[in-house]
Short mmCIF file of C-alpha atoms in Angstrom, two decimals:
data_model
loop_
_atom_site.label_atom_id
_atom_site.label_comp_id
_atom_site.label_asym_id
_atom_site.label_seq_id
_atom_site.Cartn_x
_atom_site.Cartn_y
_atom_site.Cartn_z
CA MET A 78 20.27 2.88 -15.69
CA LYS A 79 21.12 3.60 -12.07
CA ASN A 80 22.88 0.98 -10.03
CA LEU A 81 25.21 0.60 -7.10
CA ILE A 82 28.32 1.25 -9.18
CA THR A 83 27.01 4.28 -11.05
CA LYS A 84 29.69 6.91 -11.32
CA ILE A 85 29.35 9.20 -8.34
CA SER A 86 27.62 12.12 -9.97
CA LEU A 87 27.83 14.30 -6.92
CA LEU A 88 31.58 14.44 -7.24
CA LEU A 89 30.65 16.91 -9.93
CA PHE A 90 29.36 19.54 -7.59
CA GLY A 91 27.60 21.40 -10.35
CA VAL A 92 25.21 18.43 -10.29
CA LEU A 93 25.09 18.63 -6.51
CA LEU A 94 24.04 22.24 -6.72
CA LEU A 95 21.30 21.48 -9.22
CA THR A 96 19.94 18.46 -7.37
CA GLY A 97 20.52 19.73 -3.88
CA CYS A 98 18.27 22.75 -3.81
CA GLY A 99 14.74 23.81 -4.47
CA ASP A 100 13.03 23.26 -1.14
CA LYS A 101 12.11 25.92 1.38
CA PHE A 102 15.31 25.65 3.37
CA LEU A 103 17.23 24.58 0.25
CA GLU A 104 16.60 27.69 -1.83
CA GLU A 105 20.15 28.97 -1.33
CA ASP A 106 22.17 31.58 -3.15
CA LEU A 107 24.09 29.47 -5.68
CA ARG A 108 26.58 32.06 -6.82
CA ASP A 109 29.44 30.50 -4.88
CA GLN A 110 30.24 27.35 -6.86
CA ILE A 111 32.20 24.48 -5.31
CA ALA A 112 35.34 23.23 -7.00
CA THR A 113 35.28 19.52 -7.78
CA ASP A 114 38.73 18.91 -6.34
CA ASN A 115 38.50 20.92 -3.11
CA PHE A 116 35.63 19.86 -0.85
CA PHE A 117 34.13 22.08 1.85
CA ASN A 118 36.36 25.10 2.19
CA ASN A 119 33.61 26.98 4.01
CA ASP A 120 30.28 26.57 5.76
CA GLN A 121 28.24 27.29 2.64
CA GLU A 122 29.78 24.36 0.80
CA ALA A 123 29.03 21.90 3.61
CA LEU A 124 25.46 23.13 3.89
CA LEU A 125 24.94 22.73 0.16
CA ALA A 126 26.22 19.15 0.38
CA ALA A 127 23.72 18.34 3.14
CA ASN A 128 20.99 20.02 1.11
CA GLY A 129 21.82 17.67 -1.76
CA LEU A 130 20.97 14.69 0.44
CA TYR A 131 17.59 16.15 1.34
CA ARG A 132 17.02 16.68 -2.39
CA ILE A 133 17.33 12.94 -3.01
CA LEU A 134 14.65 12.29 -0.38
CA HIS A 135 12.34 14.42 -2.52
CA ARG A 136 12.52 12.06 -5.47
CA GLY A 137 9.47 10.24 -6.81
CA SER A 138 11.19 6.95 -5.99
CA LEU A 139 11.20 7.89 -2.29
CA TYR A 140 8.81 10.46 -0.76
CA ARG A 141 7.59 12.64 -3.63
CA THR A 142 4.97 10.27 -5.04
CA ARG A 143 4.07 6.71 -4.25
CA GLY A 144 7.77 5.69 -4.11
CA LEU A 145 8.26 4.18 -0.70
CA ASP A 146 4.50 4.13 -0.13
CA ASN A 147 4.31 1.26 -2.61
CA TYR A 148 6.02 -0.96 -0.06
CA TYR A 149 5.04 0.67 3.23
CA VAL A 150 1.42 1.74 2.70
CA ASN A 151 0.08 -0.47 -0.09
CA GLY A 152 -0.22 -4.22 0.22
CA ALA A 153 -1.63 -4.11 3.75
CA ASP A 154 -5.13 -3.43 5.14
CA GLU A 155 -5.48 0.34 4.72
CA VAL A 156 -5.08 1.53 1.11
CA GLY A 157 -6.28 -0.03 -2.10
CA PRO A 158 -6.87 1.22 -5.65
CA SER A 159 -10.22 2.47 -6.89
CA ARG A 160 -9.56 0.77 -10.23
CA ASN A 161 -7.24 -1.83 -11.65
CA VAL A 162 -3.92 0.01 -11.27
CA ASN A 163 -0.67 -0.73 -9.42
CA ARG A 164 -1.70 -4.35 -9.63
CA GLU A 165 1.75 -5.94 -9.34
CA ILE A 166 2.24 -4.51 -5.86
CA THR A 167 -1.38 -4.59 -4.69
CA ASN A 168 -1.80 -8.22 -5.77
CA TYR A 169 1.65 -9.44 -4.69
CA LEU A 170 2.81 -10.23 -8.21
CA ILE A 171 6.31 -8.99 -7.32
CA ALA A 172 9.25 -10.82 -8.90
CA GLU A 173 12.78 -10.08 -10.06
CA GLY A 174 12.36 -7.30 -12.59
CA VAL A 175 8.69 -6.79 -11.65
CA ALA A 176 7.99 -4.16 -8.99
CA ASP A 177 11.28 -5.16 -7.33
CA GLY A 178 12.05 -1.67 -6.00
CA ASN A 179 14.88 -0.93 -8.42
CA ALA A 180 14.25 2.84 -8.36
CA GLN A 181 14.08 2.89 -4.56
CA TRP A 182 17.29 0.85 -4.30
CA ALA A 183 19.14 3.22 -6.64
CA SER A 184 18.06 6.38 -4.81
CA LEU A 185 18.79 4.95 -1.36
CA TYR A 186 22.28 3.86 -2.39
CA GLU A 187 22.91 7.25 -3.93
CA ILE A 188 22.22 8.66 -0.47
CA VAL A 189 24.59 6.12 1.10
CA ARG A 190 27.38 6.91 -1.37
CA ASN A 191 27.08 10.66 -1.16
CA SER A 192 26.57 10.85 2.60
CA SER A 193 29.60 8.63 3.18
CA LEU A 194 31.66 10.92 0.97
CA PHE A 195 30.40 14.01 2.74
CA ILE A 196 30.95 12.59 6.23
CA SER A 197 34.60 11.91 5.43
CA ASN A 198 35.00 15.50 4.22
CA ILE A 199 33.14 17.17 7.10
CA ASP A 200 34.36 15.23 10.10
CA GLY A 201 37.40 17.02 11.51
CA ASN A 202 37.35 19.70 8.79
CA GLU A 203 39.01 22.79 10.25
CA ASN A 204 37.66 25.02 7.49
CA LEU A 205 34.17 24.80 8.98
CA SER A 206 32.71 26.51 11.99
CA GLU A 207 31.91 24.14 14.85
CA GLU A 208 28.22 24.90 14.57
CA VAL A 209 27.97 24.06 10.86
CA LYS A 210 30.36 21.12 11.14
CA ASP A 211 28.26 19.55 13.89
CA GLN A 212 24.96 20.20 12.14
CA THR A 213 25.95 18.96 8.69
CA LEU A 214 27.78 15.92 10.04
CA GLY A 215 24.72 15.07 12.11
CA GLU A 216 22.45 15.54 9.10
CA CYS A 217 24.61 13.25 6.95
CA LEU A 218 24.67 10.57 9.63
CA PHE A 219 20.90 10.80 10.07
CA ILE A 220 20.04 10.68 6.36
CA ARG A 221 22.44 7.78 5.73
CA ALA A 222 20.85 5.88 8.64
CA LEU A 223 17.41 6.60 7.17
CA ALA A 224 18.56 5.12 3.85
CA TYR A 225 19.88 1.98 5.51
CA PHE A 226 16.66 1.77 7.57
CA HIS A 227 14.67 1.53 4.35
CA LEU A 228 17.17 -0.78 2.65
CA THR A 229 17.20 -3.27 5.50
CA ASN A 230 13.42 -3.08 5.97
CA LEU A 231 12.73 -3.79 2.32
CA TRP A 232 15.53 -6.24 1.41
CA GLY A 233 16.99 -7.49 4.70
CA ASP A 234 20.70 -8.22 4.14
CA VAL A 235 22.13 -5.71 1.65
CA PRO A 236 25.53 -4.46 0.45
CA TYR A 237 27.08 -2.32 3.16
CA PHE A 238 29.79 0.30 3.27
CA ARG A 239 30.50 3.36 5.44
CA GLU A 240 33.38 4.83 3.45
CA LEU A 241 33.36 5.48 -0.26
CA LEU A 242 34.90 2.53 -2.08
CA PRO A 243 36.50 2.33 -5.53
CA LEU A 244 33.98 1.58 -8.22
CA ASP A 245 35.26 -1.94 -8.84
CA GLU A 246 34.80 -2.78 -5.14
CA LEU A 247 31.31 -1.24 -5.07
CA GLY A 248 30.42 -3.35 -8.09
CA SER A 249 31.39 -6.64 -6.48
CA LEU A 250 30.02 -6.29 -2.95
CA GLU A 251 28.12 -9.17 -1.42
CA ARG A 252 25.14 -8.77 0.91
CA PHE A 253 25.95 -8.05 4.54
CA SER A 254 24.10 -9.00 7.70
CA LYS A 255 21.31 -6.49 8.36
CA ASP A 256 21.82 -6.93 12.12
CA VAL A 257 25.36 -5.55 11.89
CA ILE A 258 24.24 -2.70 9.61
CA ARG A 259 21.45 -1.71 11.95
CA THR A 260 23.73 -1.83 15.00
CA ASP A 261 26.12 0.57 13.29
CA MET A 262 23.25 2.86 12.29
CA LYS A 263 22.01 3.04 15.87
CA ASN A 264 25.50 4.08 16.95
CA ASP A 265 25.61 6.69 14.19
CA LEU A 266 22.24 8.03 15.29
CA ALA A 267 23.44 8.31 18.88
CA ARG A 268 26.25 10.49 17.57
CA ALA A 269 23.91 12.46 15.33
CA LYS A 270 21.65 13.11 18.29
CA GLU A 271 24.57 14.70 20.14
CA LEU A 272 25.57 16.82 17.14
CA LEU A 273 22.24 18.13 15.89
CA PRO A 274 20.36 21.11 17.29
CA SER A 275 17.13 20.62 19.22
CA SER A 276 15.05 22.72 16.86
CA TYR A 277 15.09 25.05 13.85
CA SER A 278 13.19 28.11 12.83
CA GLY A 279 12.37 30.15 9.74
CA GLY A 280 13.89 28.89 6.52
CA ASP A 281 15.59 25.94 8.25
CA LEU A 282 12.33 24.22 9.22
CA GLY A 283 12.44 20.77 7.69
CA ARG A 284 16.03 19.95 8.61
CA ALA A 285 16.69 16.96 10.86
CA SER A 286 16.93 17.81 14.56
CA LYS A 287 18.38 15.72 17.39
CA TRP A 288 14.83 14.51 18.03
CA ALA A 289 14.52 13.24 14.46
CA ALA A 290 17.67 11.20 15.11
CA ALA A 291 16.17 9.92 18.37
CA ALA A 292 12.90 8.99 16.61
CA LEU A 293 14.71 7.01 13.91
CA LYS A 294 16.89 5.32 16.53
CA ALA A 295 13.73 4.39 18.47
CA LYS A 296 12.28 2.91 15.26
CA PHE A 297 15.36 0.76 14.75
CA HIS A 298 15.15 -0.49 18.34
CA LEU A 299 11.42 -1.19 18.12
CA PHE A 300 11.69 -3.08 14.84
CA ASP A 301 14.57 -5.10 16.33
CA LYS A 302 12.57 -5.82 19.52
CA GLU A 303 15.08 -4.01 21.72
CA TRP A 304 12.34 -2.87 24.02
CA THR A 305 14.36 -1.17 26.76
CA LEU A 306 16.36 0.91 24.30
CA ALA A 307 13.27 1.77 22.26
CA LYS A 308 11.41 2.97 25.32
CA SER A 309 14.42 4.97 26.53
CA GLU A 310 14.58 6.93 23.27
CA CYS A 311 10.82 7.47 23.27
CA ASP A 312 10.86 8.71 26.86
CA ASP A 313 13.65 11.14 26.06
CA ILE A 314 11.62 12.62 23.20
CA ILE A 315 8.42 12.78 25.28
CA ASP A 316 10.10 14.28 28.35
CA ASN A 317 12.71 16.57 26.86
CA SER A 318 11.88 17.59 23.30
CA PRO A 319 9.93 20.72 22.35
CA HIS A 320 7.32 18.56 20.63
CA ARG A 321 3.79 18.13 21.97
CA LEU A 322 0.57 16.45 20.97
CA LEU A 323 -1.81 18.88 19.34
CA ASP A 324 -5.24 19.20 20.93
CA ASP A 325 -6.96 18.70 17.56
CA PHE A 326 -6.19 15.55 15.55
CA ALA A 327 -7.16 17.23 12.27
CA ALA A 328 -4.69 20.06 12.84
CA VAL A 329 -1.79 17.62 12.69
CA PHE A 330 -2.41 17.13 8.96
CA ASP A 331 -3.64 20.60 8.00
CA GLN A 332 -1.52 21.65 5.04
CA THR A 333 -3.90 24.18 3.51
CA ASP A 334 -1.76 27.18 4.41
CA PRO A 335 1.66 26.87 2.72
CA ALA A 336 3.10 29.35 5.20
CA ASN A 337 2.01 27.31 8.21
CA GLN A 338 2.70 23.67 7.41
CA TYR A 339 4.76 22.75 10.46
CA ASN A 340 3.35 22.13 13.91
CA ASP A 341 4.64 21.05 17.30
CA GLU A 342 3.69 17.39 16.85
CA GLN A 343 5.82 16.88 13.74
CA ILE A 344 9.33 15.64 14.51
CA PHE A 345 10.56 15.23 10.95
CA ALA A 346 8.87 15.89 7.62
CA ILE A 347 9.98 15.94 4.00
CA ASP A 348 9.43 19.57 3.04
CA PHE A 349 7.66 20.15 -0.29
CA THR A 350 6.78 23.49 -1.82
CA THR A 351 4.66 24.61 -4.77
CA ASP A 352 6.38 26.23 -7.75
CA GLY A 353 9.91 25.61 -6.48
CA VAL A 354 12.92 26.50 -8.55
CA PHE A 355 13.79 22.85 -9.15
CA GLY A 356 11.54 20.11 -10.47
CA GLU A 357 11.18 17.86 -7.43
CA SER A 358 10.51 20.51 -4.82
CA ASN A 359 6.77 19.87 -5.09
CA THR A 360 4.90 16.62 -4.52
CA SER A 361 2.42 14.68 -6.61
CA ARG A 362 1.62 12.16 -3.84
CA THR A 363 -1.46 14.23 -2.97
CA ASP A 364 -2.92 13.51 -6.41
CA ASP A 365 -3.20 9.82 -5.58
CA TYR A 366 -5.49 10.74 -2.69
CA ASN A 367 -7.37 13.67 -4.25
CA PRO A 368 -10.58 12.57 -6.03
CA ARG A 369 -11.04 13.05 -9.74
CA LEU A 370 -14.27 14.76 -10.73
CA ARG A 371 -14.92 12.24 -13.50
CA ASP A 372 -15.71 9.74 -10.71
CA GLU A 373 -17.75 11.92 -8.41
CA PRO A 374 -20.25 12.23 -6.92
CA SER A 375 -22.37 9.08 -6.83
CA ASN A 376 -25.11 9.10 -9.45
CA ARG A 377 -23.08 11.85 -11.08
CA ASN A 378 -25.19 12.12 -14.25
CA ASN A 379 -28.47 12.35 -12.38
CA ARG A 380 -30.30 15.70 -12.80
CA PRO A 381 -31.99 16.48 -9.48
CA GLY A 382 -33.96 19.35 -10.99
CA GLY A 383 -35.24 17.31 -13.89
CA ALA A 384 -34.52 17.29 -17.63
CA GLY A 385 -32.44 20.22 -18.86
CA THR A 386 -31.08 21.09 -15.41
CA PRO A 387 -27.45 20.60 -14.24
CA THR A 388 -26.22 17.12 -13.38
CA ARG A 389 -25.01 16.25 -9.92
CA TRP A 390 -21.37 16.44 -11.04
CA GLN A 391 -21.97 19.90 -12.50
CA LEU A 392 -23.59 21.02 -9.26
CA LEU A 393 -20.68 19.62 -7.26
CA GLN A 394 -18.19 21.34 -9.55
CA ALA A 395 -19.97 24.68 -9.10
CA ASP A 396 -20.01 24.26 -5.32
CA LEU A 397 -16.30 23.43 -5.33
CA GLN A 398 -15.46 26.44 -7.49
CA ALA A 399 -17.41 28.69 -5.15
CA ILE A 400 -14.91 27.88 -2.37
CA ASP A 401 -11.86 27.81 -4.69
CA GLN A 402 -11.53 24.01 -4.67
CA ASP A 403 -11.41 21.30 -7.29
CA MET A 404 -11.34 17.52 -7.56
CA SER A 405 -8.49 17.18 -10.02
CA GLY A 406 -6.50 14.28 -8.57
CA PHE A 407 -6.04 10.69 -9.71
CA GLY A 408 -8.37 9.43 -7.00
CA TRP A 409 -7.10 5.89 -6.93
CA ALA A 410 -5.57 5.54 -3.42
CA ILE A 411 -8.67 5.01 -1.31
CA PRO A 412 -9.52 3.20 1.95
CA LEU A 413 -10.19 -0.51 1.72
CA PRO A 414 -13.84 -1.31 2.39
CA GLU A 415 -13.45 -2.44 6.00
CA LEU A 416 -11.50 0.66 6.97
CA ALA A 417 -13.95 2.93 5.16
CA ASN A 418 -16.91 1.42 7.05
CA GLN A 419 -17.47 3.51 10.15
CA ASN A 420 -19.17 0.56 11.84
CA ASN A 421 -15.72 -1.02 12.16
CA TRP A 422 -14.51 1.93 14.23
CA ASP A 423 -15.53 2.78 17.77
CA PRO A 424 -18.55 5.08 17.36
CA ASP A 425 -16.90 7.69 19.58
CA ASP A 426 -13.58 7.73 17.71
CA LEU A 427 -13.19 11.25 16.38
CA ARG A 428 -10.38 10.14 14.10
CA TYR A 429 -12.76 8.51 11.65
CA ASP A 430 -14.13 11.76 10.22
CA VAL A 431 -10.62 13.21 9.97
CA THR A 432 -9.25 10.08 8.29
CA VAL A 433 -12.09 8.97 5.99
CA VAL A 434 -14.61 10.97 3.95
CA THR A 435 -17.63 9.47 2.21
CA GLU A 436 -19.69 12.65 1.77
CA TYR A 437 -18.63 16.17 0.84
CA LEU A 438 -20.53 19.46 0.52
CA GLY A 439 -23.78 17.52 0.88
CA TYR A 440 -22.96 15.05 -1.91
CA GLN A 441 -22.59 11.33 -1.32
CA LEU A 442 -19.34 10.24 -2.95
CA LYS A 443 -18.95 7.19 -5.17
CA PHE A 444 -15.73 6.20 -3.41
CA PRO A 445 -14.45 6.77 0.12
CA TYR A 446 -11.26 8.83 0.37
CA PHE A 447 -8.58 9.67 2.91
CA ARG A 448 -9.52 13.16 4.03
CA LYS A 449 -6.26 13.47 5.99
CA ASN A 450 -4.29 13.11 2.72
CA TRP A 451 -6.29 15.24 0.33
CA ASN A 452 -6.01 18.95 -0.37
CA LEU A 453 -8.67 20.26 -2.75
CA ASN A 454 -7.58 23.89 -2.55
CA ASN A 455 -6.61 25.41 -5.89
CA THR A 456 -3.52 26.85 -4.19
CA SER A 457 -2.28 23.23 -4.26
CA PRO A 458 -2.81 22.33 -7.93
CA ARG A 459 -2.53 18.93 -9.58
CA GLY A 460 1.08 17.87 -10.09
CA ASN A 461 2.38 20.83 -8.09
CA HIS A 462 1.46 20.29 -4.46
CA ASN A 463 3.16 21.71 -1.37
CA GLU A 464 2.09 19.17 1.27
CA ASN A 465 4.86 17.93 3.54
CA TYR A 466 5.29 14.19 4.09
CA ILE A 467 5.28 13.62 7.86
CA VAL A 468 7.87 10.95 8.60
CA PHE A 469 7.90 11.05 12.41
CA ARG A 470 5.38 12.60 14.80
CA LEU A 471 4.93 12.50 18.55
CA ALA A 472 1.77 10.36 18.70
CA ASP A 473 3.72 7.54 17.08
CA ILE A 474 6.41 7.93 19.75
CA TYR A 475 3.80 7.57 22.52
CA LEU A 476 2.41 4.40 20.92
CA MET A 477 5.92 3.00 20.47
CA ALA A 478 6.66 3.67 24.15
CA ALA A 479 3.40 1.96 25.13
CA GLU A 480 4.22 -1.11 23.03
CA ALA A 481 7.77 -1.35 24.40
CA GLU A 482 6.62 -0.98 28.01
CA ASN A 483 3.98 -3.66 27.56
CA GLU A 484 6.53 -6.06 26.09
CA LEU A 485 8.90 -5.36 28.97
CA ASN A 486 6.59 -5.34 31.98
CA GLY A 487 3.00 -5.79 30.91
CA PRO A 488 0.33 -3.12 30.49
CA ASP A 489 0.15 -1.40 33.89
CA ASN A 490 2.72 1.31 33.08
CA ALA A 491 1.96 1.24 29.37
CA TYR A 492 -1.57 2.62 29.74
CA PRO A 493 -0.52 6.25 30.35
CA TYR A 494 1.28 6.38 26.99
CA VAL A 495 -1.52 5.03 24.83
CA ASN A 496 -4.22 6.84 26.83
CA LYS A 497 -2.45 10.15 26.22
CA VAL A 498 -2.99 9.60 22.49
CA ARG A 499 -6.56 8.42 23.00
CA GLU A 500 -7.50 11.50 25.05
CA ARG A 501 -7.94 13.61 21.93
CA ALA A 502 -9.22 10.70 19.83
CA PHE A 503 -12.42 10.05 21.78
CA GLU A 504 -15.38 11.99 23.07
CA PRO A 505 -16.11 10.94 25.75
CA ASP A 506 -12.66 9.73 26.77
CA LYS A 507 -12.12 5.97 26.52
CA PRO A 508 -8.87 5.04 28.25
CA TRP A 509 -7.58 1.49 28.21
CA SER A 510 -7.45 -0.56 31.41
CA GLY A 511 -7.80 -4.10 32.69
CA MET A 512 -6.00 -5.86 29.83
CA SER A 513 -3.58 -8.76 29.86
CA GLN A 514 -0.25 -8.32 28.14
CA THR A 515 -1.55 -10.26 25.12
CA GLU A 516 -4.78 -8.25 24.98
CA PHE A 517 -2.82 -4.99 25.10
CA ARG A 518 -0.48 -6.19 22.34
CA GLU A 519 -3.35 -7.16 20.07
CA ALA A 520 -5.32 -3.99 20.79
CA MET A 521 -2.27 -2.04 19.66
CA TYR A 522 -2.62 -3.65 16.23
CA ASP A 523 -5.77 -1.61 15.63
CA GLU A 524 -4.76 1.46 17.63
CA ARG A 525 -1.75 2.07 15.42
CA LYS A 526 -3.90 1.53 12.32
CA TYR A 527 -6.48 4.13 13.35
CA GLU A 528 -3.97 6.69 14.61
CA LEU A 529 -1.35 6.35 11.87
CA CYS A 530 -3.37 5.48 8.74
CA THR A 531 -1.38 5.96 5.50
CA GLU A 532 1.64 7.40 7.35
CA GLY A 533 4.08 4.83 6.06
CA TYR A 534 4.39 2.21 8.81
CA ARG A 535 1.38 -0.10 8.54
CA ARG A 536 2.86 -2.80 6.35
CA MET A 537 6.14 -2.90 8.30
CA ASP A 538 4.14 -3.06 11.53
CA LEU A 539 2.26 -6.10 10.23
CA ILE A 540 5.55 -7.69 9.18
CA ARG A 541 7.30 -7.14 12.50
CA TRP A 542 4.25 -8.48 14.36
CA GLY A 543 4.33 -11.56 12.12
CA ILE A 544 0.73 -11.13 10.90
CA LEU A 545 1.06 -9.68 7.39
CA LEU A 546 -0.04 -12.84 5.61
CA ASP A 547 -3.01 -13.40 7.92
CA VAL A 548 -4.19 -9.81 7.59
CA VAL A 549 -3.79 -9.55 3.81
CA SER A 550 -5.50 -12.94 3.38
CA THR A 551 -8.55 -12.01 5.44
CA VAL A 552 -9.17 -8.30 4.87
CA GLN A 553 -11.81 -7.39 2.28
CA HIS A 554 -10.45 -6.23 -1.07
CA ARG A 555 -12.27 -4.97 -4.13
CA SER A 556 -13.37 -7.40 -6.80
CA PHE A 557 -10.55 -6.62 -9.22
CA ASN A 558 -7.80 -7.38 -6.66
CA ASN A 559 -6.78 -10.78 -5.29
CA PRO A 560 -3.70 -10.40 -3.04
CA ALA A 561 -4.97 -13.16 -0.76
CA ASP A 562 -4.52 -15.64 -3.62
CA ASN A 563 -0.92 -14.62 -4.27
CA ILE A 564 0.78 -13.55 -1.04
CA LYS A 565 3.48 -15.93 0.20
CA PRO A 566 5.81 -15.92 3.22
CA HIS A 567 8.73 -14.57 1.17
CA HIS A 568 6.78 -11.39 0.35
CA VAL A 569 7.86 -9.86 3.64
CA LEU A 570 11.00 -8.85 1.70
CA LEU A 571 11.62 -7.69 -1.85
CA PRO A 572 13.92 -9.52 -4.26
CA ILE A 573 17.26 -7.86 -4.91
CA PRO A 574 16.48 -5.90 -8.12
CA GLN A 575 17.16 -7.83 -11.30
CA ASP A 576 19.23 -5.00 -12.81
CA GLU A 577 21.56 -5.12 -9.80
CA ILE A 578 22.07 -8.89 -10.04
CA LEU A 579 22.89 -8.65 -13.75
CA LEU A 580 25.61 -6.14 -12.93
CA ASN A 581 26.83 -7.89 -9.79
CA PRO A 582 26.12 -11.66 -9.52
CA ASN A 583 27.91 -11.62 -6.13
CA LEU A 584 24.64 -10.36 -4.64
CA LEU A 585 23.40 -13.96 -4.77
CA ASN A 586 26.46 -15.49 -3.05
CA THR A 587 24.98 -15.53 0.44
CA ASP A 588 21.44 -16.29 -0.72
CA PRO A 589 21.01 -17.94 -4.14
CA THR A 590 17.21 -17.86 -3.65
CA ASN A 591 17.16 -14.03 -3.65
CA ASN A 592 14.94 -13.76 -0.59
CA GLY A 593 12.86 -16.73 -1.76
CA TYR A 594 11.98 -15.38 -5.21
CA ARG A 595 14.04 -18.07 -7.04
#
């Protein structure tokens, strides 16, 4: 069982080396082992330590499979199951010990522990070149801030430390104000932004740049309603970074070529690769979105040519095989009915056909799917996918800037930001104009949904806007789900995991109700 006081496994750097590699930029030469009692005598050792932090991000509890998606994508108004699975989260049956995020908590605190240890051993280390010292220190600060971003989003006040503590102290920590934690993380990200390079190339693609730090800092500010600071960070990225909006919305998510998975719009992505050396270098998240042939197509057992001829599913399978594709996923993460219905989108919104698919190769499908998340190519096989998880991209930054400007000054100077995103989304162009501040704010509710579907921010957006309960209670769900009957105000946060409370009862000192779950 993992918990906050688990012995710090990465002090045993043999474990670090095994868990810290296996991705494209992590596939390092491991012949130079690191002694357990002599940290970071050279650049290679510091780089391997940073790689170990990225490795944790690749876990199934975080970005590799549904992990964080359970609490950021599900339970809102975008994604629902095609059958009665994941019901505790979908139906808001969360309780202590039931879908309480214990695995996410453990992985995020492992990042906090290890990054704090590494920061103390990198900062001021004269054995390292200035270039590597700056980069790895910036990476550790960024990844630790990302961990605390998730921790404070999901649980609010949480145990907090910036330097590695003795195990007995770690095991007795109380919860700490999330406002103080987030203020410190913003300061750390400002430092990371100064330390990190502007871009990477070749085998280092996937590492955090200064613009990744700026994007995370902007997220903190936006979620905390610090509109001026949020807009300042967004403007810096828009005006000064090498990132640009792609002309084609579909190209943003095109992962079919493993050698060409990065593009200019992506600011930070978790880098997965097929057939990596280590077990978590690939992703299985894609399988949730890929259809399974046993479901498809509609009327699958019908024989269009009459008795004795192939069924519709056999015909579909043959057509898929002819283009080296297959429907071998789990097929359960599908659009909720209202999102899948094109009549609920603007008829000129080009994003619908990129986001949702209801027909393929001439076959009407039984279920709608998220086209932007599937990859049917046999080069990306079931359980061994290479698709990167896009964490931050430039279109989101434009929409954040638009929202912040509207909150500060009304919509007049916010239109250029949102209309830049809408330029490629509509044919003919449909820019916004003539709105009140309230109308602009409420229009942004849908604009972010259509632009950023399934990208990991919808549920938190609904929470920060204060409309999660209203949306979940009114959106159409499938007959086997009933979240509207169960969702309560306290569901905007998770309960501190039961396993953690059993080990450390002090976690209830500042809130005996455990975020309202008791």
